Each structure stands twice: as C-alpha cells, then as structure tokens.
Amino acid sequence: LGGNMHLGIDAGGTLIKMAYGPPEGPIGYRSVPIVRLDEAVRWVNERFADAALCLTGGRANLFRERLGRDAGDLVEFEATVSGVKRLLAESGETETSFLLTNVGTGTSIHYIDGGGHYRVGGTGVGGGTMIGLSAMTTGVVDYGELVRRASEGSRDLIDLTVSHIYEGATPPIPGELTASNFGRWLATGGSRRTEDVLASIVGLVGETVATVSVHAAGQCGVKRVFYIGSSFLQNELLRRVVAGYTELRGAKAGFVPHGEYSGALGAWMSTAGK
Ligand SMILES: Nc1ncnc2c1ncn2[C@@H]1O[C@H](COP(=O)(O)OP(=O)(O)OP(=O)(O)O)[C@@H](O)[C@H]1O
Ligand SMILES: [Mg+2]
C-alpha cells in the first residue's frame, strides 16, 4: 500500500477498532478483540508498513509498545466526538446539540453542543457487564451466543414491572417500566432458563444505560440521545431496550451507523488531516 494510507486505531478495554484509508477515502473498518492484540499488531505492521498511524483509547499505550514504531496519539474523547460528528453528517443528521452515550466495556456520556463537548457522566454498567454477568450466571462466554440466546428469552419470571406491583390497580407511572430488575425472581420461583436470564441481563444493562442517559439529557437541556459502542453490534435486543426505555422516559434515541468506530475514525481523521 502506498504512503498515502492513514490508519486510526482505538484500542479499548475489550475490542481494538481500526479505520483505514487514504484522505480522500474510501474508509475501511476492522475490529479485533484485545486478547488478540498480537494478531492486530502483526496485521498493522504487514498491511500498513508505510501508513501514518494515530492511536487512541485506554489501551493505546499498550498497542504502541507492541507496535515498535512511530504513531501519533489523540485523547479518546476528542477522537470519539470528531468521529461521531462525521458519521452523523454522513448519515444526513443535522442535530448539533445532543447527548452521546458510548456503551463500550463501560459506559461514558458526553454532551455535545455545537463546537463544545463535555463529559457529563457514565456508569460502570456496560457491555462488559453483559459479558461478565452472562459468564457468571449461565456460563455463556461467547458474545454472539449471548446475544442470540438473549433474544429468545422472556424476562417475565425474573424482572418485576410496575404493573406487577400494582396488580390491576392503575399505577401512577407507566406499568411497563421495570420496578426492579431481577426483583421478581425470588417471588415467582424464578427462571433459570439461560435464554431468560440473558434477556434480563440485557434488560438490566439497557435500562440502566438509558436511564442514566435520560437524566443527563435532562440536566443538559437536550432531548436527543445518540448511542454508540460495540455493545450494540448485532444486538437488536439491546437497541430495542435502550430505544424503548429512552422514549418511555421522554427523550429521543438514535443509533449512529458505524458508531462503534467513532474513536478509530476520529484518530484516522487526525492523521489524514480531515
Ligand atoms: N466480538 C466481540 N467480542 C467481545 N465483545 C463484543 C464483541 N462484539 C461486541 N462486543 C460487545 O462490545 C463491548 C465492547 O464495546 P467497545 O468495543 O465499544 O468497548 P471498548 O472500546 O473495548 O471499551 P472501553 O471504551 O470501555 O475501553 C463488549 O463488552 C461486548 O459487550
Ligand atoms: Mg471504547
């Protein structure tokens, strides 16, 4: 590949995301689990021997050490925000003041207001929580299997909703809101079916992420929340929970196409001069 190649690398807690291409595009994307760091480094050094590199993410320094060559670096939040703005523009989105929730291993929340951006909070409940709780309670460790089986489960014998508590009476808040995640388990004898437990885990993560985001949106005075992060990959169930809960709580949810590559794209933009 020619000397006009640029590569942005976002090395996160779980996945390494890479965005590559010449400044004029097109841009290619690839992700590799951090547990296969050596494979990612080899791929970069073989295919992108002459490319200009820029690193971001919590594991950027680890990646740099293994790489053994020069690479620029960019603060993770800067990379994520510039990448997401480009992705939003490409998808025809015109909103300039919104909340951005990145559901990675953990979850971080940012407020973007025109040119300014601020980290406004987060929660330790995120994609790593899905994987950890899944492995602990059901033994399912593979992400694809987790997502597939969760979507076949029912939360009804595990989670307590507001209408469960109000039993026929008119509840003061929407009955479909969860009153207590996993709160019905003991009372009903619960369900140990792997699919059901996984559905409730995805519910717990999605509702927590959405609730924290809606509160942050209220504080920042915005209605729109865009969600990114690899936790939504092939995970229609998590998207549905997050979108549904965000809207139920009065805000508007959006998902950014290729959003999981925001940080890598921002790093690519920084080296490609975009
Ligand atoms: N192939 C996969 N292997 C493992 N986890 C996956 C995979 N695909 C999606 N995921 C989900 O994506 C999550 C990681 O998301 P993401 O890559 O955005 O985080 P990260 O950048 O590695 O972490 P952080 O930003 O918190 O440092 C995992 O916790 C898991 O729920
Ligand atoms: Mg990340």
Short mmCIF file of C-alpha atoms in Angstrom, two decimals, residues 7 50 59 62 70 78 92 114 119 133 142 155 178 205:
data_model
loop_
_atom_site.label_atom_id
_atom_site.label_comp_id
_atom_site.label_asym_id
_atom_site.label_seq_id
_atom_site.Cartn_x
_atom_site.Cartn_y
_atom_site.Cartn_z
CA LEU A 7 -4.81 4.30 9.96
CA ASP A 50 4.18 2.81 5.38
CA ARG A 59 -5.04 0.60 25.64
CA LEU A 62 -0.04 -0.94 25.23
CA ASP A 70 6.09 5.89 15.44
CA GLU A 78 -11.69 14.07 21.25
CA GLY A 92 -27.71 13.22 6.97
CA GLY A 114 -22.01 22.82 18.61
CA ARG A 119 -18.04 14.57 29.67
CA LEU A 133 -22.88 -11.47 34.26
CA ASP A 142 -19.29 -16.08 23.61
CA ARG A 155 -37.99 -11.52 31.37
CA THR A 178 -39.27 -2.03 35.39
CA VAL A 205 -27.79 -3.11 31.13
#
